XYZ file of C-alpha atoms in Angstrom:
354
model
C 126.065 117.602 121.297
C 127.973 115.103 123.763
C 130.969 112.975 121.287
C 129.246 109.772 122.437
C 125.534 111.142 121.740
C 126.712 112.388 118.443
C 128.280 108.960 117.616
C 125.404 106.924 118.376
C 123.473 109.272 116.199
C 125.350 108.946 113.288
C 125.852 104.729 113.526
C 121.880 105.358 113.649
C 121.647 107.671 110.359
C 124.272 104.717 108.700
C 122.198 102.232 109.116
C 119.004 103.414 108.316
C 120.445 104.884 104.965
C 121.963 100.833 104.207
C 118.434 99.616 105.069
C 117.257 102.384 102.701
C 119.463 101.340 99.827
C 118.610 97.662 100.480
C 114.734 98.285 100.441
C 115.365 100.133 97.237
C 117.164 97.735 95.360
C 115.148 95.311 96.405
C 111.754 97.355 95.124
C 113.266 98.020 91.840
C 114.735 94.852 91.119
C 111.361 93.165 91.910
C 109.258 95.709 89.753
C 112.016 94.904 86.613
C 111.437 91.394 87.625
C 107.226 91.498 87.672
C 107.232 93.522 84.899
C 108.829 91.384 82.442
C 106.970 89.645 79.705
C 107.920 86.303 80.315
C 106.973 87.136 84.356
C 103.679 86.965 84.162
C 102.343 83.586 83.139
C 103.666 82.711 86.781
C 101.996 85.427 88.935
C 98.698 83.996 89.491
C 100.976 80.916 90.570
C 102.694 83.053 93.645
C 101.844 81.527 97.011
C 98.364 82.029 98.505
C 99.735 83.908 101.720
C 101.548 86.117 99.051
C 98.701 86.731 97.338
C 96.329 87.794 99.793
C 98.727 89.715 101.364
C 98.873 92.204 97.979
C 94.936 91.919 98.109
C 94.544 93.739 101.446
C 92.689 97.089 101.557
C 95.606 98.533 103.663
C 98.666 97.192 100.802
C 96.920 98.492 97.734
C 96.135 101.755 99.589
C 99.884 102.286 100.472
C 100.855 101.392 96.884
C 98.442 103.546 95.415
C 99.166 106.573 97.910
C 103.121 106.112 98.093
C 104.324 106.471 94.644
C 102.958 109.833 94.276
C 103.598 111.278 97.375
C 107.621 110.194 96.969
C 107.480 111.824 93.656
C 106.170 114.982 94.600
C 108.664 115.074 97.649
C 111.339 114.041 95.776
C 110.787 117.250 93.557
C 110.117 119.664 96.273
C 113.051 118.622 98.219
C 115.071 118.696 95.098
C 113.970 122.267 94.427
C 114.572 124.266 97.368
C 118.010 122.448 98.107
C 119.605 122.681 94.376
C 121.388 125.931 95.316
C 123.201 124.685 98.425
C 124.252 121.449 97.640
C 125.545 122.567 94.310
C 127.125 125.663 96.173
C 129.108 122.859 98.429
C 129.622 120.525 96.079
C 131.651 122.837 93.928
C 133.866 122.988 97.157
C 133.446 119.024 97.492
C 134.714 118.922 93.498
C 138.179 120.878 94.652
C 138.803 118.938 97.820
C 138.009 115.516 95.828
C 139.165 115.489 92.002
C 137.570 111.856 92.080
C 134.708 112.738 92.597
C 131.995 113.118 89.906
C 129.320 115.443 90.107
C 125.768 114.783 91.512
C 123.646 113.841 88.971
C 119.842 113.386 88.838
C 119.235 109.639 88.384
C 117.579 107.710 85.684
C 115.418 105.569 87.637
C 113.642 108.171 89.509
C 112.919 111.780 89.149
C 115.025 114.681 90.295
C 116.370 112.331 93.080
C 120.268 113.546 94.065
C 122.798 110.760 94.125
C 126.266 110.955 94.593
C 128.852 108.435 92.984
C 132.225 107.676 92.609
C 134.178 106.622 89.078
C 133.806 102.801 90.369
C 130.119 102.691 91.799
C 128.273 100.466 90.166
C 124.250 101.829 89.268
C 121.304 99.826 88.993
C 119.603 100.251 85.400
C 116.033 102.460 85.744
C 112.934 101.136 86.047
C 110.679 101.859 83.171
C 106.767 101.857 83.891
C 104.940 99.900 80.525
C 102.137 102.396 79.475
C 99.253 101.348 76.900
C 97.145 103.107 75.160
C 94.463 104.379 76.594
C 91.529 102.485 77.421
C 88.722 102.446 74.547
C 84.992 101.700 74.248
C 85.809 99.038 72.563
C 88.297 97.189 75.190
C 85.811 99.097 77.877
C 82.617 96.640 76.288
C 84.807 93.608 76.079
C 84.737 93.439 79.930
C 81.152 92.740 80.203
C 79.044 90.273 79.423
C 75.596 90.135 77.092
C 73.545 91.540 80.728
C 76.310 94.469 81.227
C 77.816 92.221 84.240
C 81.527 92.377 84.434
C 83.187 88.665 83.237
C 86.597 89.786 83.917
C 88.263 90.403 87.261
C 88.312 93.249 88.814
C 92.179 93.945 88.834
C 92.171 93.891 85.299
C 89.799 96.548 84.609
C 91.800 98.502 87.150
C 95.498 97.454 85.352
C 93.841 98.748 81.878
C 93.039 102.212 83.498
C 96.582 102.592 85.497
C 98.231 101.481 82.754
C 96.852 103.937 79.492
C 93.901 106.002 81.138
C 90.838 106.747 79.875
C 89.310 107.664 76.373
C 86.566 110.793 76.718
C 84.135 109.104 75.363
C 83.738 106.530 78.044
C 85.167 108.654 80.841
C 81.577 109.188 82.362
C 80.654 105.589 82.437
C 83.882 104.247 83.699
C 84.251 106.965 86.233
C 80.650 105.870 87.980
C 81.779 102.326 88.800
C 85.316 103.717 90.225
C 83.326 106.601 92.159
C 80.931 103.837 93.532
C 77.785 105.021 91.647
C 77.270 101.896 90.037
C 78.266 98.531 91.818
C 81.194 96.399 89.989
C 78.450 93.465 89.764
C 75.378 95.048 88.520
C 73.833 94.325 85.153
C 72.887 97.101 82.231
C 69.202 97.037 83.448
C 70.279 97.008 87.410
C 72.039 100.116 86.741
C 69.687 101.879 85.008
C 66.937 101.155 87.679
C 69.757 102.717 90.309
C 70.534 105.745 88.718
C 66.503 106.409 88.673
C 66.357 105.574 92.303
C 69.057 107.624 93.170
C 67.799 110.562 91.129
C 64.926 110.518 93.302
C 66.907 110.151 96.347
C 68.896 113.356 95.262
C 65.718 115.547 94.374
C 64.224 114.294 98.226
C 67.647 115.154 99.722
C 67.699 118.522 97.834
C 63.890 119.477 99.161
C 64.966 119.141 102.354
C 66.828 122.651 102.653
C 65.304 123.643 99.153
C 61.724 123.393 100.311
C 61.918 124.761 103.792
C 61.620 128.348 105.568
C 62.978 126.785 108.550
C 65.690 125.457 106.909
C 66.613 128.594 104.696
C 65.797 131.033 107.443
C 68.337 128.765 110.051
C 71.978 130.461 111.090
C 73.444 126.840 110.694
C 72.090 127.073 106.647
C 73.453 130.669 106.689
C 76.928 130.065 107.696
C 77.247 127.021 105.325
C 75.742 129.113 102.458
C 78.076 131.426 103.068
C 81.242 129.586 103.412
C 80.261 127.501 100.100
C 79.621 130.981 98.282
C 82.895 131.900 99.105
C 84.306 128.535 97.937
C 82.779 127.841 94.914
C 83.511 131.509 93.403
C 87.065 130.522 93.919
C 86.514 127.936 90.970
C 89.152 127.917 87.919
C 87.519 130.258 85.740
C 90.126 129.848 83.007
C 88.295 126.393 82.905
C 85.609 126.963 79.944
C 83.195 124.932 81.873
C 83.319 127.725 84.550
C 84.400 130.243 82.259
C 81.354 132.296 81.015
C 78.573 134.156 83.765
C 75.967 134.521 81.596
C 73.024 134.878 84.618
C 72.382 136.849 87.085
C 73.410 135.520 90.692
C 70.186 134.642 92.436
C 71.208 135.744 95.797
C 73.412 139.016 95.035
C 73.671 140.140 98.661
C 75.192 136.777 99.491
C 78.146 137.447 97.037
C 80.241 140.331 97.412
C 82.783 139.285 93.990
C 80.231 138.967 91.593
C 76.257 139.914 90.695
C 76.898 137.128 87.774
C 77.070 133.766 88.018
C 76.580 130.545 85.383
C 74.443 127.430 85.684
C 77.260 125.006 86.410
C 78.590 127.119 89.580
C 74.992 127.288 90.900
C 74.896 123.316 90.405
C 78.099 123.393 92.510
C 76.390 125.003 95.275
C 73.352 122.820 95.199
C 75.090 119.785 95.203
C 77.951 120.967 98.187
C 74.432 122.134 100.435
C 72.778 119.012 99.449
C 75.937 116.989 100.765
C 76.171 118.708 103.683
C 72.675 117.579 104.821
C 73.240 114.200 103.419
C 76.449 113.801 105.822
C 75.629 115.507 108.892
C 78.017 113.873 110.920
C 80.726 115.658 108.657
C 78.803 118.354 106.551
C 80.533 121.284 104.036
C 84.620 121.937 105.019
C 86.572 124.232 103.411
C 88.275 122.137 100.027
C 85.307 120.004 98.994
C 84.494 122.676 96.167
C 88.177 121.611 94.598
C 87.212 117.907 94.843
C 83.746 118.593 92.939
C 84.844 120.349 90.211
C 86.657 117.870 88.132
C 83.879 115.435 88.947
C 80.956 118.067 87.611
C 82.702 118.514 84.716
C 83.361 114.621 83.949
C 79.212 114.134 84.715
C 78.389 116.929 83.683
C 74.167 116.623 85.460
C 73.630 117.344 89.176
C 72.420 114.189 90.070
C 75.471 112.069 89.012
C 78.178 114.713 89.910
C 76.084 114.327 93.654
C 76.753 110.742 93.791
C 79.773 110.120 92.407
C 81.200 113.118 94.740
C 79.507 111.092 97.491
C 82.209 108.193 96.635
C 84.900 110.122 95.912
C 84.192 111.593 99.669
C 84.298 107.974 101.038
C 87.734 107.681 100.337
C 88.654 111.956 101.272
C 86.359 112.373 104.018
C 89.075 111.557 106.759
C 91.243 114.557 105.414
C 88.373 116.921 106.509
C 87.890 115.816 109.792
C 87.410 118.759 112.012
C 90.233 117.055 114.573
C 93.023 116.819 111.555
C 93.401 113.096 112.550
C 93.270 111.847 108.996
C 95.723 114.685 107.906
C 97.909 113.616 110.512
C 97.411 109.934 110.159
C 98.741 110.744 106.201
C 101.411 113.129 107.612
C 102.826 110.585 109.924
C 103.108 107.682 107.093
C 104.902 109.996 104.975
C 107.392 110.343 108.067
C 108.092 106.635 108.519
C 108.134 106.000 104.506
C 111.045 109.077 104.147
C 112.740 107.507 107.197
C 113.015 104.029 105.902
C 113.533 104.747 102.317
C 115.587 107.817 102.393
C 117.376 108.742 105.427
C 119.423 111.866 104.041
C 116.103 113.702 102.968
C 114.854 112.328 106.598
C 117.624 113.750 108.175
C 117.956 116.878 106.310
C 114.142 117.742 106.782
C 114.958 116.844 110.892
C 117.560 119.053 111.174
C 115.445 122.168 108.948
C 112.188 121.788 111.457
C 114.703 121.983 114.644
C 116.436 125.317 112.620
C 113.052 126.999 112.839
C-alpha cells in the first residue's frame, strides 16, 4: 500500500478505536449510574424528549438485539484468535518487560485488553438479577377483571431481570408471543382463545380436508421439506424423545417408520402456517423456532398461535431475498466498527485474506 494511503488508514483506525473507548465508557458509566439504588426515584423525572426517545420501537429493538450479539462475538472472536495473539504476545513480553500480559476483563466476557503497569481500568458493570418471577408477583399485576394495572415496562423489567417460574411460563409466554393482548380481561381472553381455536381447526381443514389440496405438487414439496425438518428435532429432548406410533405416511420418511404425537403436531402446525402466511409460507429453520414453543404450550392450538407471534418478529430472517439477514448482518458491521475497531479491523483484514 502507498506510505500516504497507509497513513491515512491508520489516523482512520486511531480514531475510530478513541471514539470506541469513549462510547464505552460512556455506556458503562451510565448503566453503573441507572442502576444504582438511589438512581431510580429520578428516572421517570428524565426529560420528555429523553424519554420517548428510549420508548421507540427501533431503540428497544437495538438494545434488546445488541447485547447478545456482542457477547456471542466477543467469544467467537476470542476463540479462534487465543493462539496467535498469545503466540505474539509472548514475543511482545521479551521486547517490552513493562508490559503486562493480556488479560480477559472483568466488565465483559472474554474481551482482550491490553494494559500497561499505570493504566487506569474502569470497575465492571454488574447486571442486578432477581429471582425469578412467581405466580404470586405474576397475579399482583392484574387487577380483580385480569386487566393489567401496572405498566407495561415493568412486567417486562420483572422477566429480564429473574425469568420465569414453570408454573406460569405458559400464561406469561401468551401475552409476550401476542396470543393474548396486554389489555384484555380474564373473560376477554378466554372468549379469544375459543375463537382462535376455531380459527386454527378452519385453517387446518383447509389442506386437511381437501384432495386437491393433498394431491397438489406445491403441498408435496412443502410436506416434504417439513418431514425432513421436523425429524431433525432434538431427540435427546424427552418431549421428542420416545416414537411410540407408527408414522402415518411411511413412504414420505425415509429415517424412520416411527414417529410420536408431538412431532406429528409439529408438522400440522408448520403446514397449517404455511397456508395461513402465503405470502411467506414453510422455510427451512421454522421447525427450530417451534419446538421450544410446543413444548412451553404444550396443545396444537396455542403452540399455532403463539408461533404465529413469535414469527412476527423472525419472519424477516426467512425472507426468500436474505434482506432481513442482511439488514441484521449489516448492523452488526456498523456496531463492531464503532464500538470495537481492532475486532473491526482484524475481521477486515481476515475476509480480504480469503
Amino acid at each position: 500500500m502507498d506510505p500516504i494511503q497507509e497513513t491515512v488508514k491508520e489516523i482512520h483506525w486511531n480514531v475510530l478505536e478513541s471514539l470506541s473507548k469513549v462510547a464505552r465508557f460512556s455506556r458503562d458509566t451510565a448503566a453503573t449510574i441507572l442502576e444504582h439504588p438511589y438512581a431510580r426515584p429520578i428516572l421517570p423525572h428524565l426529560p420528555p424528549v429523553v424519554n420517548n426517545l428510549i420508548q421507540t420501537e427501533p431503540t428497544r429493538s437495538v438494545i434488546d438485539e445488541y447485547d447478545p450479539g456482542r457477547v456471542y462475538l466477543a467469544k467467537w472472536a476470542s476463540s479462534i484468535n487465543e493462539a496467535s495473539r498469545a503466540e505474539r504476545l509472548e514475543k511482545s513480553d521479551e521486547s517490552f518487560p513493562g508490559r503486562r500480559r493480556r488479560r480477559w476483563s472483568d466488565s465483559e466476557p472474554k474481551r482482550w485488553e491490553e494494559e500497561t503497569e499505570d493504566e487506569l481500568t474502569l470497575p465492571p458493570v454488574h447486571a442486578i438479577r432477581t429471582d425469578p418471577l412467581n405466580a404470586e408477583k405474576w397475579f399482583s399485576f392484574f387487577d380483580t377483571e385480569g386487566r393489567l394495572k401496572v405498566e407495561l415496562n415493568e412486567v417486562r423489567e420483572a422477566v429480564f431481570r429473574g425469568g420465569i417460574e414453570n408454573d406460569i411460563r405458559i400464561d406469561v409466554w401468551k401475552f409476550f408471543l401476542k396470543v393474548y393482548p396486554w389489555d384484555s380481561s380474564r373473560v376477554e381472553r378466554e372468549n379469544l382463545l375459543d375463537a382462535k381455536a376455531q380459527q386454527y381447526w378452519a385453517l387446518k381443514r383447509e389442506w386437511w380436508d381437501s384432495p386437491e389440496v393433498l394431491n397438489s405438487d406445491d403441498f408435496k414439496e412443502q410436506k416434504m421439506r417439513i418431514e425432513k425438518d421436523v425429524i431433525r428435532t432434538d431427540r435427546t429432548m424427552e418431549f421428542f424423545a420416545i416414537e411410540d406410533m407408527p408414522h402415518p405416511d411411511p413412504l414420505i420418511s425415509a429415517s424412520s417408520k416411527t414417529t410420536n404425537k408431538k412431532l406429528e403436531a409439529m408438522k400440522d402446525i408448520l403446514m397449517t402456517y404455511h397456508f395461513y402466511n402465503k405470502d411467506l409460507g414453510y422455510v427451512q429453520g421454522m421447525s427450530d423456532l417451534l419446538a421450544p414453543v410446543l413444548i412451553v404450550m404444550e396443545d396444537e392450538v396455542s403452540a399455532f398461535w403463539a408461533f404465529v407471534g413469535f414469527m412476527e418478529r423472525m419472519k424477516s430472517n426467512f425472507y426468500r431475498d436474505q434482506s432481513g439477514m442482511r439488514r441484521q448482518l449489516l448492523t452488526l458491521e456498523h456496531l463492531i466498527k464503532f464500538m470495537d475497531p481492532p475486532l473491526y479491523k482484524h475481521l477486515s483484514e481476515s475476509f480480504y485474506c480469503l
